[in-house]
């Protein structure tokens, strides 16, 4: 599939070749110079995302500010309280807000604040995901790291998932990667977030592979591989984390969701072990007739059987399938924050396009029939056939809002077609062409 949103900002051939060789586990260190052909454009998308977040809902922004060797709560609050000015870049924001050039910031889930940034990343992820072969059941994180000078604030460290780093500049950045573990326990500090870390950096550099990242360069660092960055001037990078499947938490969450809400006993904040055991027993033995409406998901890839005889296995499998449908419709990224979505419908006659293939899918939840739209549920009437709409999301041809309304099921009258088409726009399923 063509990386349509990235044609002017990414070397598509390089990316496809890299993904074909490394996905899904990305087990080897890989360096690709000039992968991003217009890093300034991508930096601008990040700037706009941060501006939206800091002006509209700063309390929801997952931002952390650091000084050398430490997380800084006060500096974090200062960034939250100091929105980006119009036209201000992330590196200029850092310079204006920090006390020194050695301080830096990281923002997780940054793509959820910008539909264009989500579109750019989702196009890359589509090359990684191969439905039915390898997917991303636990999702992803898109983050940015903005710094000026000095080392990574948490020293030489390793991550429990591969790190895909797109360096955007404007200044270069150095990175050292240790393919083998040369560290003894004497200089290691245990860290729940970064495994085992060390701040004795310089003495170990000769044992590492060294890279200099220029704006537009890309590096992949495998999981559990020690590495450290050094900043050579103001710059930002975009990081993509691909989470390995979190099997236990996914199944536990699916089990809980598969039970109707009225069967969830209300427990005290500090229940007895017996009460918790009783609740577990109840969840595992819900009669099929009581659970059927709560668990039937209309996912053709994962049929759940008869609604009259759903087993516990059926219910849990259906909920997992529905969770994956939420992920697929959001491009395997976090769904957009409300602040990133349009506040009103499009101008009359504006040409639109689908945000990405599969952005809308029909399903059934405990509350009835829904359209899953970029990870959100939009209730619809029972008995409507949305298969043509689902297929239409794979088209690249532009259309108007009125044209979208005409593609909606015959069972809807003109007013409801128009209202649903507008709702799809407001949820980000379609954007300006």
Coordinates of C-alpha atoms in Angstrom, one line a residue:
X1 CA 0.0 0.0 0.0
X2 CA 1.3 3.5 -0.8
X3 CA 2.4 5.7 2.0
X4 CA 0.3 8.5 0.6
X5 CA 0.6 11.0 3.5
X6 CA 4.4 10.7 3.5
X7 CA 5.2 10.9 -0.2
X8 CA 6.8 14.4 0.2
X9 CA 8.4 13.8 3.6
X10 CA 9.7 10.2 3.6
X11 CA 11.8 8.0 1.4
X12 CA 9.2 5.4 0.9
X13 CA 11.4 2.8 -0.8
X14 CA 13.9 2.9 2.2
X15 CA 11.1 2.5 4.7
X16 CA 9.4 -0.5 2.9
X17 CA 12.8 -2.2 2.6
X18 CA 13.6 -1.8 6.2
X19 CA 10.2 -2.9 7.4
X20 CA 10.3 -6.0 5.1
X21 CA 13.6 -7.0 6.7
X22 CA 12.9 -6.2 10.3
X23 CA 9.2 -6.3 11.2
X24 CA 7.7 -7.3 13.5
X25 CA 10.3 -7.6 16.2
X26 CA 13.0 -5.2 14.9
X27 CA 15.8 -7.2 16.4
X28 CA 18.7 -5.5 14.7
X29 CA 20.2 -2.0 15.1
X30 CA 19.6 -0.1 11.8
X31 CA 20.7 3.3 10.7
X32 CA 19.1 5.0 7.7
X33 CA 20.4 8.5 6.7
X34 CA 17.9 11.0 5.2
X35 CA 14.9 8.7 5.6
X36 CA 12.7 11.8 6.4
X37 CA 13.1 14.0 3.4
X38 CA 11.4 17.0 4.9
X39 CA 12.1 16.9 8.7
X40 CA 10.9 20.5 9.1
X41 CA 7.4 19.5 8.0
X42 CA 7.2 16.8 10.6
X43 CA 8.7 19.1 13.3
X44 CA 5.9 21.5 12.4
X45 CA 3.3 18.8 13.0
X46 CA 4.7 18.2 16.4
X47 CA 4.8 21.9 17.2
X48 CA 1.1 22.2 16.3
X49 CA 0.3 19.1 18.4
X50 CA 2.0 20.6 21.4
X51 CA 0.3 24.0 20.8
X52 CA -3.1 22.4 20.7
X53 CA -2.4 20.4 23.9
X54 CA -1.0 23.3 25.9
X55 CA -3.8 25.7 25.0
X56 CA -6.8 23.3 25.0
X57 CA -6.2 20.6 27.6
X58 CA -2.7 20.9 29.3
X59 CA -3.7 18.7 32.2
X60 CA -4.1 15.8 29.7
X61 CA -0.7 16.2 28.2
X62 CA 1.8 13.4 29.1
X63 CA 4.8 15.6 29.5
X64 CA 7.9 15.1 31.6
X65 CA 10.7 17.6 32.1
X66 CA 14.2 16.5 33.1
X67 CA 17.4 18.1 34.4
X68 CA 20.6 16.0 34.3
X69 CA 20.0 12.8 36.1
X70 CA 16.6 13.6 37.5
X71 CA 12.9 14.1 36.7
X72 CA 11.9 17.7 37.6
X73 CA 8.3 18.2 38.8
X74 CA 8.6 22.0 39.0
X75 CA 9.9 22.3 35.5
X76 CA 7.3 20.0 34.2
X77 CA 4.6 22.2 35.7
X78 CA 6.2 25.3 34.2
X79 CA 5.9 23.7 30.7
X80 CA 2.3 22.8 31.3
X81 CA 1.6 26.4 32.4
X82 CA 3.4 28.0 29.5
X83 CA 1.6 27.3 26.2
X84 CA 3.4 27.5 22.9
X85 CA 3.0 30.8 21.3
X86 CA 1.7 31.1 17.7
X87 CA 4.4 30.0 15.3
X88 CA 6.7 28.9 18.2
X89 CA 8.7 25.7 17.7
X90 CA 9.2 23.0 20.3
X91 CA 12.9 23.8 20.6
X92 CA 12.2 27.5 21.0
X93 CA 9.6 26.6 23.7
X94 CA 12.3 24.6 25.5
X95 CA 14.7 27.5 25.3
X96 CA 12.1 30.0 26.6
X97 CA 10.9 27.8 29.5
X98 CA 13.9 25.9 30.8
X99 CA 16.5 27.3 33.2
X100 CA 19.5 25.9 31.3
X101 CA 20.4 24.2 28.1
X102 CA 21.0 20.9 29.9
X103 CA 17.3 20.6 30.7
X104 CA 15.0 18.7 28.3
X105 CA 11.5 17.4 27.9
X106 CA 9.7 14.3 26.7
X107 CA 6.0 14.1 25.6
X108 CA 4.3 10.7 25.2
X109 CA 1.2 10.1 23.0
X110 CA 1.9 13.3 21.1
X111 CA 0.1 12.1 18.0
X112 CA -3.2 12.1 19.7
X113 CA -3.1 15.9 19.6
X114 CA -2.8 16.3 15.8
X115 CA -4.8 14.6 13.1
X116 CA -2.1 15.4 10.4
X117 CA 0.6 14.0 12.7
X118 CA -1.5 10.9 13.3
X119 CA -1.9 10.5 9.6
X120 CA 1.8 10.7 9.0
X121 CA 2.6 8.0 11.6
X122 CA -0.3 5.8 10.7
X123 CA 0.9 5.5 7.1
X124 CA 4.3 4.2 8.5
X125 CA 2.6 1.8 10.8
X126 CA 0.4 0.3 8.0
X127 CA 3.6 -1.0 6.5
X128 CA 4.5 -2.7 9.7
X129 CA 1.1 -4.4 10.4
X130 CA 0.2 -7.4 8.4
X131 CA -3.3 -8.5 9.5
X132 CA -3.4 -12.2 10.2
X133 CA 0.4 -12.5 10.2
X134 CA 1.6 -10.0 12.7
X135 CA -0.2 -7.1 14.3
X136 CA 0.1 -4.8 17.3
X137 CA -2.4 -6.1 19.9
X138 CA -1.1 -3.8 22.6
X139 CA -0.8 -0.7 20.5
X140 CA 1.9 1.9 20.1
X141 CA 3.2 5.1 21.6
X142 CA 4.3 8.1 19.6
X143 CA 6.5 10.5 21.6
X144 CA 8.9 13.4 21.1
X145 CA 12.1 14.3 22.9
X146 CA 13.2 17.9 22.9
X147 CA 16.7 18.9 24.1
X148 CA 19.6 21.2 23.7
X149 CA 22.9 19.9 25.2
X150 CA 24.2 17.1 27.3
X151 CA 23.5 13.4 27.8
X152 CA 20.2 11.5 28.0
X153 CA 19.0 12.5 31.5
X154 CA 18.6 8.9 32.6
X155 CA 22.1 7.8 31.5
X156 CA 23.0 4.6 29.6
X157 CA 19.8 2.6 29.6
X158 CA 17.8 0.0 27.7
X159 CA 14.1 -0.3 26.9
X160 CA 11.8 -3.3 26.9
X161 CA 10.6 -2.6 23.4
X162 CA 12.3 -1.6 20.2
X163 CA 12.8 2.2 19.7
X164 CA 12.3 3.6 16.2
X165 CA 13.7 7.2 16.2
X166 CA 13.2 9.8 13.5
X167 CA 15.6 12.7 14.2
X168 CA 14.2 16.0 13.1
X169 CA 16.9 18.5 14.1
X170 CA 17.6 21.3 13.5
X171 CA 20.9 20.3 15.3
X172 CA 22.5 16.9 15.0
X173 CA 22.4 14.3 17.8
X174 CA 24.9 11.6 18.7
X175 CA 23.9 8.1 19.9
X176 CA 26.0 5.2 21.2
X177 CA 24.6 1.7 21.1
X178 CA 26.1 -1.3 22.9
X179 CA 25.4 -4.5 21.0
X180 CA 26.7 -6.5 23.9
X181 CA 26.4 -5.8 27.6
X182 CA 29.8 -4.6 28.9
X183 CA 28.6 -3.3 32.3
X184 CA 29.3 -4.9 35.6
X185 CA 27.0 -4.5 38.6
X186 CA 29.2 -1.9 40.3
X187 CA 28.0 1.0 38.2
X188 CA 24.5 -0.1 37.6
X189 CA 21.4 1.5 39.2
X190 CA 18.2 -0.5 39.0
X191 CA 15.3 1.4 37.4
X192 CA 11.7 0.2 37.0
X193 CA 11.3 2.3 33.8
X194 CA 14.6 1.8 32.1
X195 CA 15.8 -1.6 33.4
X196 CA 19.4 -1.1 34.7
X197 CA 21.1 2.2 34.0
X198 CA 24.5 3.8 34.5
X199 CA 25.7 7.4 34.6
X200 CA 29.3 6.4 34.1
X201 CA 29.0 7.3 30.4
X202 CA 32.4 8.4 29.1
X203 CA 34.4 5.4 30.3
X204 CA 32.1 3.0 28.3
X205 CA 31.8 4.9 25.0
X206 CA 34.7 3.0 23.3
X207 CA 32.8 -0.3 23.6
X208 CA 29.7 1.1 21.8
X209 CA 28.8 1.6 18.1
X210 CA 28.6 5.4 17.4
X211 CA 26.2 7.2 15.1
X212 CA 25.7 10.9 14.3
X213 CA 22.1 11.7 13.5
X214 CA 21.5 14.6 11.1
X215 CA 18.1 16.0 10.6
X216 CA 16.0 13.4 8.7
X217 CA 18.1 10.4 9.8
X218 CA 16.5 7.4 11.4
X219 CA 17.8 4.8 13.8
X220 CA 16.2 1.6 15.2
X221 CA 17.5 0.4 18.6
X222 CA 16.3 -3.2 19.5
X223 CA 14.7 -3.9 22.8
X224 CA 17.0 -4.6 25.8
X225 CA 19.9 -2.9 24.0
X226 CA 21.8 -0.4 26.0
X227 CA 22.1 3.1 24.4
X228 CA 22.6 6.8 25.2
X229 CA 22.1 10.1 23.4
X230 CA 24.2 13.2 23.5
X231 CA 22.7 16.5 22.2
X232 CA 24.8 18.7 20.0
X233 CA 22.4 21.7 19.9
X234 CA 18.6 22.4 20.0
X235 CA 16.7 19.5 18.4
X236 CA 13.7 17.2 18.6
X237 CA 13.1 13.7 17.5
X238 CA 10.0 11.7 17.0
X239 CA 10.0 8.2 18.5
X240 CA 7.7 5.3 17.7
X241 CA 7.3 2.5 20.3
X242 CA 5.7 -0.8 19.2
X243 CA 4.5 -2.5 22.4
X244 CA 4.9 -6.3 22.6
X245 CA 1.6 -8.0 23.4
X246 CA 0.5 -7.7 27.0
X247 CA -1.3 -11.0 27.1
X248 CA -2.4 -11.1 30.7
X249 CA -3.8 -7.6 30.8
X250 CA -5.6 -7.9 27.5
X251 CA -7.3 -11.1 28.5
X252 CA -8.2 -9.8 32.0
X253 CA -9.6 -6.6 30.5
X254 CA -11.6 -8.6 28.0
X255 CA -13.0 -10.8 30.7
X256 CA -14.2 -7.8 32.7
X257 CA -15.7 -6.1 29.6
X258 CA -17.5 -9.3 28.6
X259 CA -19.8 -9.1 31.6
X260 CA -22.8 -6.8 31.6
X261 CA -22.4 -3.8 33.9
X262 CA -25.4 -4.8 36.0
X263 CA -23.5 -8.0 36.9
X264 CA -20.5 -6.1 38.3
X265 CA -20.9 -6.1 42.1
X266 CA -19.9 -2.9 43.7
X267 CA -16.9 -3.5 46.0
X268 CA -15.6 -1.4 48.8
X269 CA -12.3 0.3 48.2
X270 CA -10.7 -2.3 50.5
X271 CA -12.7 -5.5 50.0
X272 CA -12.0 -8.8 51.7
X273 CA -10.2 -11.5 49.8
X274 CA -13.4 -13.5 49.9
X275 CA -15.4 -10.8 48.3
X276 CA -12.9 -10.5 45.5
X277 CA -12.9 -14.3 45.0
X278 CA -16.7 -14.3 44.9
X279 CA -16.6 -11.5 42.2
X280 CA -14.1 -13.5 40.1
X281 CA -16.3 -16.6 40.4
X282 CA -19.3 -14.6 39.2
X283 CA -17.5 -13.2 36.2
X284 CA -16.4 -16.7 35.2
X285 CA -19.8 -18.3 35.5
X286 CA -22.2 -15.7 33.9
X287 CA -24.9 -17.6 32.1
X288 CA -24.6 -17.4 28.4
X289 CA -28.1 -16.0 28.0
X290 CA -27.2 -13.1 30.3
X291 CA -23.9 -12.4 28.6
X292 CA -24.8 -12.8 24.9
X293 CA -25.9 -9.2 24.3
X294 CA -22.9 -7.9 26.2
X295 CA -20.3 -9.8 24.3
X296 CA -21.3 -10.3 20.6
X297 CA -18.9 -8.4 18.4
X298 CA -19.5 -8.2 14.6
X299 CA -15.9 -8.9 13.5
X300 CA -15.9 -11.2 10.5
X301 CA -12.3 -12.2 11.3
X302 CA -13.4 -13.5 14.7
X303 CA -16.9 -14.9 14.7
X304 CA -18.3 -15.5 18.2
X305 CA -20.9 -18.1 17.5
X306 CA -24.6 -18.2 18.4
X307 CA -25.9 -15.4 20.6
X308 CA -27.9 -18.0 22.5
X309 CA -25.0 -20.1 23.6
X310 CA -22.0 -18.0 24.1
X311 CA -19.3 -19.6 26.3
X312 CA -16.9 -17.8 28.4
X313 CA -14.3 -18.4 25.7
X314 CA -16.6 -16.8 23.1
X315 CA -17.2 -13.8 25.2
X316 CA -13.6 -13.1 26.0
X317 CA -12.5 -13.7 22.4
X318 CA -15.2 -11.4 21.2
X319 CA -14.1 -8.6 23.5
X320 CA -10.5 -9.0 22.4
X321 CA -11.6 -8.8 18.8
X322 CA -13.6 -5.6 19.5
X323 CA -10.5 -4.1 21.2
X324 CA -8.4 -4.9 18.2
X325 CA -11.1 -3.2 16.0
X326 CA -10.7 -0.1 18.1
X327 CA -7.0 -0.2 17.5
X328 CA -7.3 -0.9 13.7
X329 CA -9.7 2.0 13.2
X330 CA -7.3 4.3 14.9
X331 CA -4.4 3.2 12.8
X332 CA -2.9 1.2 15.8
X333 CA -2.3 4.5 17.5
X334 CA -4.1 6.2 20.4
X335 CA -7.4 7.7 19.4
X336 CA -7.4 11.5 18.8
X337 CA -7.9 13.7 21.9
X338 CA -11.2 15.7 21.6
X339 CA -9.1 18.9 21.3
X340 CA -7.6 17.6 18.1
X341 CA -11.0 16.9 16.5
X342 CA -12.9 19.5 14.4
X343 CA -15.2 21.7 16.4
X344 CA -17.7 22.1 13.6
X345 CA -18.7 20.5 10.3
X346 CA -16.8 21.2 7.0
X347 CA -17.5 24.2 4.8
X348 CA -20.1 23.5 2.1
X349 CA -18.6 21.7 -0.9
X350 CA -15.2 21.1 0.8
X351 CA -13.5 18.1 -0.8
X352 CA -12.8 15.4 1.8
X353 CA -10.8 12.1 2.0
X354 CA -10.8 9.2 4.4
X355 CA -8.2 9.6 7.1
X356 CA -6.8 6.1 6.5
X357 CA -8.1 2.7 5.2
X358 CA -10.3 0.9 7.7
X359 CA -11.0 4.1 9.8
X360 CA -14.6 3.0 10.2
X361 CA -15.9 -0.5 11.0
X362 CA -19.3 -1.9 12.1
X363 CA -19.5 -3.9 15.3
X364 CA -21.8 -4.9 18.1
X365 CA -21.2 -4.1 21.8
X366 CA -23.2 -4.5 25.0
X367 CA -25.1 -1.4 24.1
X368 CA -26.1 -2.6 20.6
X369 CA -24.9 -1.9 17.1
X370 CA -22.1 0.7 16.7
X371 CA -19.7 2.1 14.2
X372 CA -16.2 2.1 15.5
X373 CA -14.7 5.3 14.3
X374 CA -11.0 6.0 15.1
X375 CA -11.3 4.0 18.3
X376 CA -14.6 5.5 19.4
X377 CA -18.1 3.9 19.4
X378 CA -20.9 5.7 17.5
X379 CA -24.3 4.1 18.2
X380 CA -26.3 3.2 15.1
X381 CA -29.6 1.5 14.5
X382 CA -29.8 -2.3 14.3
X383 CA -30.1 -4.0 10.9
X384 CA -28.1 -1.5 8.9
X385 CA -25.5 -2.8 6.4
X386 CA -22.3 -0.7 6.5
X387 CA -20.2 -3.0 4.4
X388 CA -20.1 -0.6 1.5
X389 CA -19.0 2.2 3.8
X390 CA -16.2 0.1 5.3
X391 CA -15.0 -0.7 1.8
X392 CA -15.2 2.9 0.7
X393 CA -12.6 3.9 3.4
X394 CA -10.0 2.2 1.2
X395 CA -10.7 4.6 -1.7
X396 CA -8.4 7.5 -2.4
X397 CA -10.9 9.5 -4.4
X398 CA -12.0 12.8 -2.8
X399 CA -15.7 13.5 -2.0
X400 CA -17.9 16.0 -0.4
X401 CA -20.0 15.6 2.8
X402 CA -23.1 15.3 0.7
X403 CA -21.4 12.6 -1.3
X404 CA -20.5 10.7 1.9
X405 CA -24.1 10.9 3.0
X406 CA -25.2 9.2 -0.2
X407 CA -23.0 6.2 0.5
X408 CA -24.6 5.5 3.8
X409 CA -27.1 2.6 4.2
X410 CA -30.5 2.7 2.5
X411 CA -32.2 2.2 5.8
X412 CA -31.4 5.8 6.9
X413 CA -33.6 8.7 5.8
X414 CA -32.0 11.8 4.3
X415 CA -31.7 13.7 7.6
X416 CA -30.1 10.8 9.4
X417 CA -27.7 10.3 6.6
X418 CA -26.6 13.9 6.7
X419 CA -26.3 13.8 10.5
X420 CA -24.2 10.6 10.4
X421 CA -21.9 12.0 7.7
X422 CA -21.3 15.1 9.7
X423 CA -20.6 13.0 12.8
X424 CA -18.0 11.0 10.9
X425 CA -16.2 14.2 10.0
X426 CA -16.4 15.5 13.6
X427 CA -14.8 12.2 14.8
X428 CA -11.9 12.5 12.4
X429 CA -12.9 9.7 10.0
X430 CA -12.7 12.1 7.1
X431 CA -10.5 15.1 6.7
X432 CA -9.9 17.8 4.1
X433 CA -8.5 16.4 0.9

